[in-house]
Amino acid sequence: MKKLLLSLAVASFTLGCNATSETTKQPVTKTPVTNVIMIVADGMGPAFPTAYRYYADNPLTPNIEQTIFDKHLVGMSSTYPAQESGRVTDSAAGATALAAGVKTYNSAISVDVNKQPVETVLQRAKALGKKTGVVVTSQVNHATPAAYITHNESRKNYNAIADSYIDNGINVDVLLGGGWQYFIREDRNLVNEFKQAGFDYIDNFELLSQTNSHNKLLGLFADVGLPPALDNGGGKLLEMTKTALSHLENPNGFFMLVEASQVDWAAHSNDINSAMAEMHDLAQTLAYLESYVASNPNTQVVLTADHSTGGLTLAAKGEYRWSPEMLREMKTSTSAAAQALADSEITETSLSAALANITLENKDITNVIEAKEKALSKLQAYLQLTPEQQKKQRKPSVKYALYRALNSIIDHNTNTGWTTSGHTAVDVPVYAIGAQSAIFEGLIDNTDVAKGVFTLIEKN
Ligand code: MG
Ligand code: ZN
């Protein structure tokens, strides 16, 4: 961080107030980079790594320890999409900017505003004879991975996007994440097609450590996205990343996308518990990659977010306090806790157990019981409707009502604030590890991230 402040100070001294890079910075000619690892932390606005610092802090020392993120901060990135979509990006336009260096409309998967395909860093790497890999905690055909691998006018075309992974020519050597529902369908079995194309296939985390690293690998571990980090034993992003690396290493180098997909999902639900757990999963992965770069100095890592989600703030309602203590004690996701409470009677004991045994206020218990009763009676009413009428509305969910009620107790206890269930337009932090980190320094734009990666891939 000290280095960043110094270089920012030097930059503003020499460039006046123009801190934004107008042209892509050229790599420093020292260690040649043959491998690039791009990490996207979906939805991770600047408040998330700060929150993680307090969450991960050792409470036995008076100082707040630096995190793995803090050590590698190099700057910030703007995230706005093409002007037809205003200033607040979605993950598709964000990923297109990061992958192809082109601003586009929200929902676009690596096509420009005229719906024409734009080449991505992954595709260029493949064309140049490198190996390529994608590791995500969402389904592998979700917006972010899709925008690195393929082109589509809409992120919502999940089946078409999955089909294109085969039909446009397979351009990945390793593909790990979720997505059975899109790959094993009645009309088409893409898993079989990957196998016919010479891929090994695994559908179980246990098998990650036993794959044959000489072979191409497809690993799908869930119907849609993977279970939240808190419910899958943790460390799955790291395990998948390690396996992918063992398959990708080769003399021509590789490009790999790693996405911590579910920081965004937690934040859309205003769920600070899962947001911190997903950040922890990512932190473990980044710490491993730091050591990987130390022993493989021809590897460059860059990490950023596509946008911020939820408008997370670390204090709320005029109170000068942010208290992540209870979050460190949470052993399951709040969503799983909500499911358990939907399936059983809510008592002070069961509720307190679901919430890291915090001391509950009477109104907390009443609120949760009321939320459940209300949702149950809405569900009853819904079930009385004709099928025609049912189609016109969403089926009331008791679990979701409880999830919201629990999140609100957690927000109150930790004094966490949220301003939206969607995205915001704030800049996001950029981190880099490796000899060419300077390319990503300062205040850059999301398109500069792709431009930097293109430069690295092409030089070597
Ligand atoms: Mg994403
Ligand atoms: Zn989102």
PDB file of C-alpha atoms and ligand atoms in Angstrom, residues 42 91 264 268 307 309 423, ligand 2:
ATOM      1  CA  ASP A  42     -17.986 -10.838  -8.635  1.00  0.00           C
ATOM      2  CA  SER A  91     -21.822  -8.858 -14.631  1.00  0.00           C
ATOM      3  CA  ASP A 264     -22.196 -11.163  -5.646  1.00  0.00           C
ATOM      4  CA  HIS A 268     -27.704  -9.405  -3.729  1.00  0.00           C
ATOM      5  CA  HIS A 307     -18.790  -4.058  -9.921  1.00  0.00           C
ATOM      6  CA  THR A 309     -23.145  -5.316  -5.159  1.00  0.00           C
ATOM      7  CA  HIS A 423     -25.368  -3.302  -8.155  1.00  0.00           C
TER       8      HIS A 423
HETATM    9 ZN    ZN B   2     -24.865  -9.313  -9.494  1.00  0.00          ZN
END
